[in-house]
mmCIF file with all atom_site columns, C-alpha atoms in Angstrom:
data_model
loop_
_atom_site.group_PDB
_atom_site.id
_atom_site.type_symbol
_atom_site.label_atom_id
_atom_site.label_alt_id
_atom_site.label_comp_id
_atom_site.label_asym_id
_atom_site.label_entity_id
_atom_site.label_seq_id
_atom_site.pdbx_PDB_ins_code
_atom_site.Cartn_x
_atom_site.Cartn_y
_atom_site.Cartn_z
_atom_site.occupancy
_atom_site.B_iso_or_equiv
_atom_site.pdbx_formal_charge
_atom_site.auth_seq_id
_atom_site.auth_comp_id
_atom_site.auth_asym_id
_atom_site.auth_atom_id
_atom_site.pdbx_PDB_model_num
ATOM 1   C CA . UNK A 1 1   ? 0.000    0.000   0.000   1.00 58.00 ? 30  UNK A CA 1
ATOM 2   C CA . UNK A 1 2   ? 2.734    2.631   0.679   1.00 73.00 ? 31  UNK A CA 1
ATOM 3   C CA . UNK A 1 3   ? 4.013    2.448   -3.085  1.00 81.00 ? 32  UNK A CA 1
ATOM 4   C CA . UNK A 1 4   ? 0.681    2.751   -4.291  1.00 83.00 ? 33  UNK A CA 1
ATOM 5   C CA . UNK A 1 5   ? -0.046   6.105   -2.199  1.00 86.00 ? 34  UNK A CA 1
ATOM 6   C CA . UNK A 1 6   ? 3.588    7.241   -3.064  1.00 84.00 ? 35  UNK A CA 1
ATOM 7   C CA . UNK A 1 7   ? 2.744    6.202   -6.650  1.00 86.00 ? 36  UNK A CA 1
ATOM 8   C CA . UNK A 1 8   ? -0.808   8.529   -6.277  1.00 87.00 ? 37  UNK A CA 1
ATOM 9   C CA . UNK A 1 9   ? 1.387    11.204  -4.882  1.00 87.00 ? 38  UNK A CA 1
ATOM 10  C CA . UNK A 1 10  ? 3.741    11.715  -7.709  1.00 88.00 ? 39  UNK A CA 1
ATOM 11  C CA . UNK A 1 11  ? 0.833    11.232  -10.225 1.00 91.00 ? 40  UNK A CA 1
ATOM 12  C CA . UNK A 1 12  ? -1.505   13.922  -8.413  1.00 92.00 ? 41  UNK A CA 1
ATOM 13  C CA . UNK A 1 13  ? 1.685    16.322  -8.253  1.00 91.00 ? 42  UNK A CA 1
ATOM 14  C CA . UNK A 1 14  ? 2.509    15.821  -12.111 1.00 92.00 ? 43  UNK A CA 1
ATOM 15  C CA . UNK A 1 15  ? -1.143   16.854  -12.759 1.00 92.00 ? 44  UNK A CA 1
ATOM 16  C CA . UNK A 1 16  ? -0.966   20.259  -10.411 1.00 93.00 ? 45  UNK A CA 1
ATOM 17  C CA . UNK A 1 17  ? 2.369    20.583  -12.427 1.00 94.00 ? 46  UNK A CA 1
ATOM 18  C CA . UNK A 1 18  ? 0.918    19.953  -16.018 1.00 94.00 ? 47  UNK A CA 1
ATOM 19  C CA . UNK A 1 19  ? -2.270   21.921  -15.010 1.00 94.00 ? 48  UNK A CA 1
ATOM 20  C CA . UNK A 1 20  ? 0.336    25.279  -13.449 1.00 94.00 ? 49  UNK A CA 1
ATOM 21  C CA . UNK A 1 21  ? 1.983    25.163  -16.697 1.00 95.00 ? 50  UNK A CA 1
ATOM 22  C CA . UNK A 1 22  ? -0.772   24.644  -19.005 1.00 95.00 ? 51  UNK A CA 1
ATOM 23  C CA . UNK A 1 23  ? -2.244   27.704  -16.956 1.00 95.00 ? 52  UNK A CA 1
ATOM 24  C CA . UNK A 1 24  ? 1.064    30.287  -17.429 1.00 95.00 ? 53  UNK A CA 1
ATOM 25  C CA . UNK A 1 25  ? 0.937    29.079  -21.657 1.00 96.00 ? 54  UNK A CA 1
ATOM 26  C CA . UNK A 1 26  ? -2.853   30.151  -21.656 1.00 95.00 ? 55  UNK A CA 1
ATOM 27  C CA . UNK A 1 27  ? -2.194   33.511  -19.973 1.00 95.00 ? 56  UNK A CA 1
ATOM 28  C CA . UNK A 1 28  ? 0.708    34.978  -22.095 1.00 96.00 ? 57  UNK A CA 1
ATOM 29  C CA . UNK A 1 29  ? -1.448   33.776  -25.162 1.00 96.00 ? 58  UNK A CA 1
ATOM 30  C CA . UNK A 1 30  ? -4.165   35.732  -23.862 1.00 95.00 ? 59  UNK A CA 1
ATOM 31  C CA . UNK A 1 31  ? -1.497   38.575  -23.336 1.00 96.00 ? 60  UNK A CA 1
ATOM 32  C CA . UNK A 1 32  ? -0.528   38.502  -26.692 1.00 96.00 ? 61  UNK A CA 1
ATOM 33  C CA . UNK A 1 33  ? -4.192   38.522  -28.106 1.00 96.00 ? 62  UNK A CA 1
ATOM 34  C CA . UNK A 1 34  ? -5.064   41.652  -26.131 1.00 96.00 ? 63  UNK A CA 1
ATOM 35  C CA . UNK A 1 35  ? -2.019   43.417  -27.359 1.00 96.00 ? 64  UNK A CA 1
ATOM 36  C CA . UNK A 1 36  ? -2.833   42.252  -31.448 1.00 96.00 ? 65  UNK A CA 1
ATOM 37  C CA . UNK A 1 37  ? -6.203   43.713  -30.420 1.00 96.00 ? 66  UNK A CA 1
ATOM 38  C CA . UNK A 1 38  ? -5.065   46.715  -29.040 1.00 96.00 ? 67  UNK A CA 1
ATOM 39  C CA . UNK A 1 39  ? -2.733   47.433  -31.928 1.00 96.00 ? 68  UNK A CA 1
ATOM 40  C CA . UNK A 1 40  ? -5.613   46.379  -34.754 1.00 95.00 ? 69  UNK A CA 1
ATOM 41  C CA . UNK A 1 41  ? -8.270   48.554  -33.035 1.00 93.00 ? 70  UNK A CA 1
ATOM 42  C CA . UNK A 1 42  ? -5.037   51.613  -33.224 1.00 91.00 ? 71  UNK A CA 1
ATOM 43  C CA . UNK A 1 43  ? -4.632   50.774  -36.991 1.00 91.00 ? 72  UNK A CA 1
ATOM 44  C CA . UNK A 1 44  ? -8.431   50.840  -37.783 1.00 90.00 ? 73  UNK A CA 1
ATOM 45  C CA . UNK A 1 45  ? -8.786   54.087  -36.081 1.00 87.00 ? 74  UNK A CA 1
ATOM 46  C CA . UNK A 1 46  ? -5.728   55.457  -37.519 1.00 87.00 ? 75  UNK A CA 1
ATOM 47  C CA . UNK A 1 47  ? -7.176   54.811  -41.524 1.00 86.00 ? 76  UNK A CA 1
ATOM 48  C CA . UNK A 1 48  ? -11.202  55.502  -40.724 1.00 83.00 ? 77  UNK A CA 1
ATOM 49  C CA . UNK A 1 49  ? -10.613  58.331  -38.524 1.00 82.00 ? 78  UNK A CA 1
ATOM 50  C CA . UNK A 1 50  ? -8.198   60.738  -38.786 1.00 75.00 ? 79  UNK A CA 1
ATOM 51  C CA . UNK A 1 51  ? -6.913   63.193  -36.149 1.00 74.00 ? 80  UNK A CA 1
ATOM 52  C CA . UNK A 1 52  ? -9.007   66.107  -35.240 1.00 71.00 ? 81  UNK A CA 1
ATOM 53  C CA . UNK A 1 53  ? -7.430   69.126  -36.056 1.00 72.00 ? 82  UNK A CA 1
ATOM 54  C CA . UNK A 1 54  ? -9.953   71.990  -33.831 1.00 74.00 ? 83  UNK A CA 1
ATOM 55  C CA . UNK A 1 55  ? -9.485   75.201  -36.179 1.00 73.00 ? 84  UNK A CA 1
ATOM 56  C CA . UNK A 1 56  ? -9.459   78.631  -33.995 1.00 77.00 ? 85  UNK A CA 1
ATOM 57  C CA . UNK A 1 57  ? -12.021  80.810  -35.607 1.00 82.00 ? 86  UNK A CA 1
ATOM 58  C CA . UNK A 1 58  ? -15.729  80.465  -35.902 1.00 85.00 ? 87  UNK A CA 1
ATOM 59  C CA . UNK A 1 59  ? -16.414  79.788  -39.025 1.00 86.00 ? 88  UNK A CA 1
ATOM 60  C CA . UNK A 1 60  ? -13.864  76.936  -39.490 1.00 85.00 ? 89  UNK A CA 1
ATOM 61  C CA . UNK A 1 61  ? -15.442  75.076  -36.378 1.00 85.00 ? 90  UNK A CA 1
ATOM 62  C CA . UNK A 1 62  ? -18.932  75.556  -38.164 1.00 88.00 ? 91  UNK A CA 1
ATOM 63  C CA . UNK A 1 63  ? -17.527  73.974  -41.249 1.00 89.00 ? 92  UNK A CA 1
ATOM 64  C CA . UNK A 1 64  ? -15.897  71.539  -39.430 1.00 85.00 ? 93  UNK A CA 1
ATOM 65  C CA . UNK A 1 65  ? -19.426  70.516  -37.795 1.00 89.00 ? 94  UNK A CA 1
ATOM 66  C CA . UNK A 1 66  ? -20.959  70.686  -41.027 1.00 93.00 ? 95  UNK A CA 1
ATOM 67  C CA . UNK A 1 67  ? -18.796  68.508  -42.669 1.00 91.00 ? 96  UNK A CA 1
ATOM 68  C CA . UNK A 1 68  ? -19.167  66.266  -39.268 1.00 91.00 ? 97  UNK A CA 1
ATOM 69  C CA . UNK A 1 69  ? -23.042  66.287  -39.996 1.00 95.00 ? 98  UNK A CA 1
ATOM 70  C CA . UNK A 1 70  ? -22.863  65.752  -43.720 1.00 95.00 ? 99  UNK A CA 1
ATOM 71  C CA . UNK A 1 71  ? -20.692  62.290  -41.982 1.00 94.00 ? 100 UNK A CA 1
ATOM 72  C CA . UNK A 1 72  ? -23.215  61.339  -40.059 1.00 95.00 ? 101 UNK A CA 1
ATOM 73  C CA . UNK A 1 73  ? -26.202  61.514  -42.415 1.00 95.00 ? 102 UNK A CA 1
ATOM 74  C CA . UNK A 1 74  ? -24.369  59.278  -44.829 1.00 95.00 ? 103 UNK A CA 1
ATOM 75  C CA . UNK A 1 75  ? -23.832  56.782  -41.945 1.00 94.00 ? 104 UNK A CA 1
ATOM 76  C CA . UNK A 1 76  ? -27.589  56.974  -40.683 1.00 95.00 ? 105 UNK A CA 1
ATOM 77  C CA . UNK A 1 77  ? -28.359  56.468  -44.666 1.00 95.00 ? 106 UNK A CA 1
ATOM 78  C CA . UNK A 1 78  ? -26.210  53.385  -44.636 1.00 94.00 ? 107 UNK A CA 1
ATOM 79  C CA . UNK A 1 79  ? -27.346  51.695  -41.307 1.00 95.00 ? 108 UNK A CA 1
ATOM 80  C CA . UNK A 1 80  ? -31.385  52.720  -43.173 1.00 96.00 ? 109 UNK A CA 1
ATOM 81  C CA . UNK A 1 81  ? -30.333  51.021  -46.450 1.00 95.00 ? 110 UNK A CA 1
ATOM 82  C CA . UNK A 1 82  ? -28.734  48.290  -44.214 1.00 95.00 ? 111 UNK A CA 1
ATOM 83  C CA . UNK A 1 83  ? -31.780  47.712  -41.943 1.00 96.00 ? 112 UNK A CA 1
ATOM 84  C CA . UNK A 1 84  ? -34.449  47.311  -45.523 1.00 96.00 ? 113 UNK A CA 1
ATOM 85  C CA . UNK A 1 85  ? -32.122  44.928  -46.742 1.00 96.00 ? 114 UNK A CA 1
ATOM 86  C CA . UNK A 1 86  ? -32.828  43.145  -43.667 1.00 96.00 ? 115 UNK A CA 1
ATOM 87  C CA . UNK A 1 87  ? -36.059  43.729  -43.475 1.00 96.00 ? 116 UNK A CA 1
ATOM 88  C CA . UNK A 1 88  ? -36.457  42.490  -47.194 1.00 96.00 ? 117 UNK A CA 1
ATOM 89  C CA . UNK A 1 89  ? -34.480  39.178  -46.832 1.00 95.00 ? 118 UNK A CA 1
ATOM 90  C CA . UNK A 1 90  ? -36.410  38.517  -43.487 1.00 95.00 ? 119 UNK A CA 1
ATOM 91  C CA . UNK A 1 91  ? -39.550  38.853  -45.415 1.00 95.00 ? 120 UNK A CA 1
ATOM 92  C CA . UNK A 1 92  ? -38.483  36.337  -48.854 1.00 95.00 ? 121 UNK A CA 1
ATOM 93  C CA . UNK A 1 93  ? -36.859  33.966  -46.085 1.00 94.00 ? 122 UNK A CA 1
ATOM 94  C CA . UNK A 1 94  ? -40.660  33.892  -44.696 1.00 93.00 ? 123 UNK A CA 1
ATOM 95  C CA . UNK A 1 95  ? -42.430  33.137  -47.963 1.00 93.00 ? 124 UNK A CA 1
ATOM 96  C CA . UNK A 1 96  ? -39.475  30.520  -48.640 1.00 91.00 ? 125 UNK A CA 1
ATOM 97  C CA . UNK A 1 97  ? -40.533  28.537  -46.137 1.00 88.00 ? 126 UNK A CA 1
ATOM 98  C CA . UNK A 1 98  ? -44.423  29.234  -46.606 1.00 85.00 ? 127 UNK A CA 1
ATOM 99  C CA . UNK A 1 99  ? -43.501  27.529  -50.309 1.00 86.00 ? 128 UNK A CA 1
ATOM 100 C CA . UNK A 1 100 ? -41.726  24.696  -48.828 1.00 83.00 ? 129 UNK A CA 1
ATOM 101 C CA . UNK A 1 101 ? -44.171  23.783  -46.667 1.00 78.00 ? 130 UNK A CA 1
ATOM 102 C CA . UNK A 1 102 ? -46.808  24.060  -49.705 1.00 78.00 ? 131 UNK A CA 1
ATOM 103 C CA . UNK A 1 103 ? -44.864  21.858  -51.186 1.00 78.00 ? 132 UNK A CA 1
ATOM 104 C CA . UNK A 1 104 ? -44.510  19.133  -48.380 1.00 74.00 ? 133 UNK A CA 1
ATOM 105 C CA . UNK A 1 105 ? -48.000  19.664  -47.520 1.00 72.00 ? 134 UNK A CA 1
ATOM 106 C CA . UNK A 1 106 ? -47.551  20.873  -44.765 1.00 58.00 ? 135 UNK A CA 1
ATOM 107 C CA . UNK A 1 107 ? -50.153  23.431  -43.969 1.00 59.00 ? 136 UNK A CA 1
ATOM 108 C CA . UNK A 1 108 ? -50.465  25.685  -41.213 1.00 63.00 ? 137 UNK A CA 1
ATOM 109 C CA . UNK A 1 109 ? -54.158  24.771  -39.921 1.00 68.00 ? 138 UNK A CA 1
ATOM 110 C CA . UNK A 1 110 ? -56.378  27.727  -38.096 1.00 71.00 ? 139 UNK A CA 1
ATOM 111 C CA . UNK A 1 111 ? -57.684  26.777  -34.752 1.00 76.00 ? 140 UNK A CA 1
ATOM 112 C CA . UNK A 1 112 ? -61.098  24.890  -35.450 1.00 77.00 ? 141 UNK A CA 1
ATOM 113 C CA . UNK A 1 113 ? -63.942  26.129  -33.589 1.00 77.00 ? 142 UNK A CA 1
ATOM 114 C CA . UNK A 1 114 ? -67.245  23.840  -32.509 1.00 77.00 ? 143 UNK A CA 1
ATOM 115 C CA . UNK A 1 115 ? -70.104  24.210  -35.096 1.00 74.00 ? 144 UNK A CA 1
ATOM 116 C CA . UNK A 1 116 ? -73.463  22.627  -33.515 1.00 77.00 ? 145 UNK A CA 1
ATOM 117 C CA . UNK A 1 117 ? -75.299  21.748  -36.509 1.00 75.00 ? 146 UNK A CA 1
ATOM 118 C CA . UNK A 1 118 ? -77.564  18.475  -37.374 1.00 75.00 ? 147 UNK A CA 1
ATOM 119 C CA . UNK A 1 119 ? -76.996  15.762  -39.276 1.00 72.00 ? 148 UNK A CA 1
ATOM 120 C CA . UNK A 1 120 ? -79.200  16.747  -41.855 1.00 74.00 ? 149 UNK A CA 1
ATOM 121 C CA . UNK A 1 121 ? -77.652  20.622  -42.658 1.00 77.00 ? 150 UNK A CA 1
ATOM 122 C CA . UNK A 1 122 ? -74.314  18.999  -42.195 1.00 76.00 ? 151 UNK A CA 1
ATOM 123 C CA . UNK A 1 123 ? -75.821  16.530  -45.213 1.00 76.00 ? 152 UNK A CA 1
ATOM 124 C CA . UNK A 1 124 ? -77.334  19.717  -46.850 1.00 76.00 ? 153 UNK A CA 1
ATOM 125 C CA . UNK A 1 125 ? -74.031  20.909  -46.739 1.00 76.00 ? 154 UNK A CA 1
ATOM 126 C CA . UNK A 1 126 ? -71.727  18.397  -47.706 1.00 76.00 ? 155 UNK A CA 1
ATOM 127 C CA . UNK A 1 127 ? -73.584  17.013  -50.768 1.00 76.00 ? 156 UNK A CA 1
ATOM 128 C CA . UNK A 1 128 ? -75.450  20.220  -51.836 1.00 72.00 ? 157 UNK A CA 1
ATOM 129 C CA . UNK A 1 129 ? -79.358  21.158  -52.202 1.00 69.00 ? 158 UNK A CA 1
ATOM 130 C CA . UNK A 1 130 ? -80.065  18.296  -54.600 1.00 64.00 ? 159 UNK A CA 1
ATOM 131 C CA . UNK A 1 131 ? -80.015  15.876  -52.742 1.00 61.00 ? 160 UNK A CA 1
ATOM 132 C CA . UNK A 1 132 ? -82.241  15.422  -49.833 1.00 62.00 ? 161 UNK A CA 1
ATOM 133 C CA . UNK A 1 133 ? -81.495  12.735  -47.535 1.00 59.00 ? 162 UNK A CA 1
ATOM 134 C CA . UNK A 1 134 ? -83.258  12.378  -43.783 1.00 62.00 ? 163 UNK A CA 1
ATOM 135 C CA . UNK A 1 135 ? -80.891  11.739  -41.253 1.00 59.00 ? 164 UNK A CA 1
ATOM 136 C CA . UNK A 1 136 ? -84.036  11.264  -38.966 1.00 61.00 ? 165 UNK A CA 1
ATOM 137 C CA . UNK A 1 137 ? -82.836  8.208   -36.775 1.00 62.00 ? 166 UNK A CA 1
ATOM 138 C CA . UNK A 1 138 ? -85.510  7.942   -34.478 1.00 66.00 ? 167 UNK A CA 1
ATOM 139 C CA . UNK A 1 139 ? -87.823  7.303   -37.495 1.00 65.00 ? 168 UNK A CA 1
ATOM 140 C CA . UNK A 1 140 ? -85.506  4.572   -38.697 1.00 65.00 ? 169 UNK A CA 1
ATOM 141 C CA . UNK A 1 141 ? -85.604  2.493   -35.683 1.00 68.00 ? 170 UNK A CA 1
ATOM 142 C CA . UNK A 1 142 ? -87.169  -0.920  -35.912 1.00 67.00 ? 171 UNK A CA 1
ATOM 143 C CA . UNK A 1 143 ? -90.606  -1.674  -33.108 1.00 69.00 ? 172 UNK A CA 1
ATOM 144 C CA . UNK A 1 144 ? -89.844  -4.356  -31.076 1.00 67.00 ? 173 UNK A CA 1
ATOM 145 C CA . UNK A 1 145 ? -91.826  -5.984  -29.447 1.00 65.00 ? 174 UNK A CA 1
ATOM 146 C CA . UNK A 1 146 ? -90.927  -6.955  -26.413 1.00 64.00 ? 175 UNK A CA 1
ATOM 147 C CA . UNK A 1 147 ? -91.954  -10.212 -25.593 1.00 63.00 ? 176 UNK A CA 1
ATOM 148 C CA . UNK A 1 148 ? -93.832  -11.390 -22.456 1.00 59.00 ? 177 UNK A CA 1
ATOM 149 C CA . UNK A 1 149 ? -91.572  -13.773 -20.276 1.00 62.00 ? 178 UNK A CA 1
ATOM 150 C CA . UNK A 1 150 ? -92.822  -16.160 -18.596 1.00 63.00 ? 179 UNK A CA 1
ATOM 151 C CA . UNK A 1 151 ? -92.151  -14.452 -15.093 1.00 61.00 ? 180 UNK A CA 1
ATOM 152 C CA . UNK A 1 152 ? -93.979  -11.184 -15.543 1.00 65.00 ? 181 UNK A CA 1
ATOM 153 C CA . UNK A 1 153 ? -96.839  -13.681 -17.262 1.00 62.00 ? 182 UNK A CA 1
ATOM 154 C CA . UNK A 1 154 ? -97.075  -15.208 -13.950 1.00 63.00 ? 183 UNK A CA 1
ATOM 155 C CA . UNK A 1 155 ? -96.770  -11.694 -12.040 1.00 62.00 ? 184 UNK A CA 1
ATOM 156 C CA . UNK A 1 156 ? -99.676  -10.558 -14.515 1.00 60.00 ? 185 UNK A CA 1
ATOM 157 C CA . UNK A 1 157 ? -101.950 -13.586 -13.961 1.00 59.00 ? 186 UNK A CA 1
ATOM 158 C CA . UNK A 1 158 ? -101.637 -13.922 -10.009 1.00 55.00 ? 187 UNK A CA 1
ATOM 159 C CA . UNK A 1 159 ? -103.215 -10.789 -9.567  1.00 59.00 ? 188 UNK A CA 1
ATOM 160 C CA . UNK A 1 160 ? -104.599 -10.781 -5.730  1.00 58.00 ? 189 UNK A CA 1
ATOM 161 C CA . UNK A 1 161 ? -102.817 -12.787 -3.626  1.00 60.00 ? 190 UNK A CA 1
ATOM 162 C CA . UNK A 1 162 ? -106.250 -13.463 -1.426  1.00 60.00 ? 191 UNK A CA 1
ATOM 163 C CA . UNK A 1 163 ? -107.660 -14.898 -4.657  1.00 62.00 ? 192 UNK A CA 1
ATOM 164 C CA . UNK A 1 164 ? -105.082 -17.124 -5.044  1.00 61.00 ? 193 UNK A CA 1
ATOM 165 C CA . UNK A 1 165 ? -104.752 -18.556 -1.730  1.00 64.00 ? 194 UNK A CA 1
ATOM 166 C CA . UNK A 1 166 ? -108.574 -19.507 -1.926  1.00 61.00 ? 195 UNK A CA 1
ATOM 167 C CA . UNK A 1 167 ? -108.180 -21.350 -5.216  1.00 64.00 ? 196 UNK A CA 1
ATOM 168 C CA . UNK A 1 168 ? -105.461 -23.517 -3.472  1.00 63.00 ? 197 UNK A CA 1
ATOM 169 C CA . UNK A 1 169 ? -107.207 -24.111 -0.146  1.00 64.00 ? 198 UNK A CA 1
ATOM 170 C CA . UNK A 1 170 ? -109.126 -27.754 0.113   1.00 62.00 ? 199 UNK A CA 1
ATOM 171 C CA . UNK A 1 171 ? -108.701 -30.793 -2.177  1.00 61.00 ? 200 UNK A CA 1
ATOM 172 C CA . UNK A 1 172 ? -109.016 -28.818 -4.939  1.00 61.00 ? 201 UNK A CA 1
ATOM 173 C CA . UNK A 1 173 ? -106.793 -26.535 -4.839  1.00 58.00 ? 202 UNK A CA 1
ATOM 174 C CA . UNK A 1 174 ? -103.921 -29.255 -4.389  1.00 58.00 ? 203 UNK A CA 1
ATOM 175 C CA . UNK A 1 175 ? -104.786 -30.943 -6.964  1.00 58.00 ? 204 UNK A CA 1
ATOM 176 C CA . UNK A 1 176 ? -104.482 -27.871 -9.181  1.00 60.00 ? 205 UNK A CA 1
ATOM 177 C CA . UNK A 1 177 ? -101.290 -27.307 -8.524  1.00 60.00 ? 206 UNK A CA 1
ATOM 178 C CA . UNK A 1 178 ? -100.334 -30.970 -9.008  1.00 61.00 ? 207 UNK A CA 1
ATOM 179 C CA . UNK A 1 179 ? -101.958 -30.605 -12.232 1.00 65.00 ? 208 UNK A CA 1
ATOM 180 C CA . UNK A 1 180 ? -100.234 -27.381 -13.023 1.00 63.00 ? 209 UNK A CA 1
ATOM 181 C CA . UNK A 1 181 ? -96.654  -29.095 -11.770 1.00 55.00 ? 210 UNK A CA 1
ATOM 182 C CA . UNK A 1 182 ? -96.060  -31.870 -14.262 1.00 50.00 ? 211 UNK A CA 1
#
């Protein structure tokens, strides 16, 4: 066990040493990218915009703001001309994909709202006026009868229980229902 922590030690410390180092490259890169920037953003500023030279009398600082104006116009036409473009492209990228999804059939489907309407105007409307069909469906339902079983025929033909009882009292009435039985 004591190589294998000695063995962890010297990997862990390799790693803190690769890691340091790795660290220090990264930083003077970013060093040098700042400066390139730096010097770049100088260069660009030194061709688009040269030094101001502030002129001592009146009239050549009103020129001067003149000609700053006339600048600025041209740059607000620019940024206008640049924002219809936009505008323009945004608009033909929109019908682009309208058309393509024409053509895969893809549509874009309103929300569908709940008609109530019967069967026969939704027939009406489907097939047209010609034809008139009746969608009536109580008037196409069979009559059944319904037929008598034989429980509720015996419900129906007891009738008063007193009645009964007296046709079954005596000889009689026992050898009704020994009749009745087999």
């Amino acid at each position: 066990m004591g190589d294998d922590e000695k063995r962890n030690r010297a990997i862990t410390a390799r790693r803190q040493h690769l890691k340091s180092v790795m660290l220090q490259i990264a930083a003077t890169e970013l060093e040098k990218e700042e400066s390139r920037r730096e010097a770049e953003k100088e260069n660009y500023l030194a061709e688009h915009c040269p030094p101001l030279h502030i002129p001592g009398s009146m009239a050549e600082v009103q020129e001067l703001c003149k000609q700053l104006h006339a600048k600025i116009d041209m740059a607000e036409e620019e940024k206008y001309d640049m924002e219809v473009k936009v505008q323009k492209s945004g608009k033909e990228l929109e019908d682009m994909n309208q058309k393509l999804f024409d053509l895969r059939g893809k549509f874009k489907r309103p929300p569908l709202r709940r008609v109530r309407m019967s069967a026969d105007a939704m027939l009406k409307a489907l097939l047209g006026s010609k034809h008139k069909v009746c969608m009536d469906l109580r008037a196409n339902l069979k009559q059944v009868k319904k037929e008598d079983t034989e429980k509720e025929r015996d419900l129906r033909d007891v009738g008063d229980w007193r009645k009964n009882i007296e046709e079954k009292s005596g000889m009689e009435g026992r050898k009704k229902m020994f009749e009745t039985e087999s």
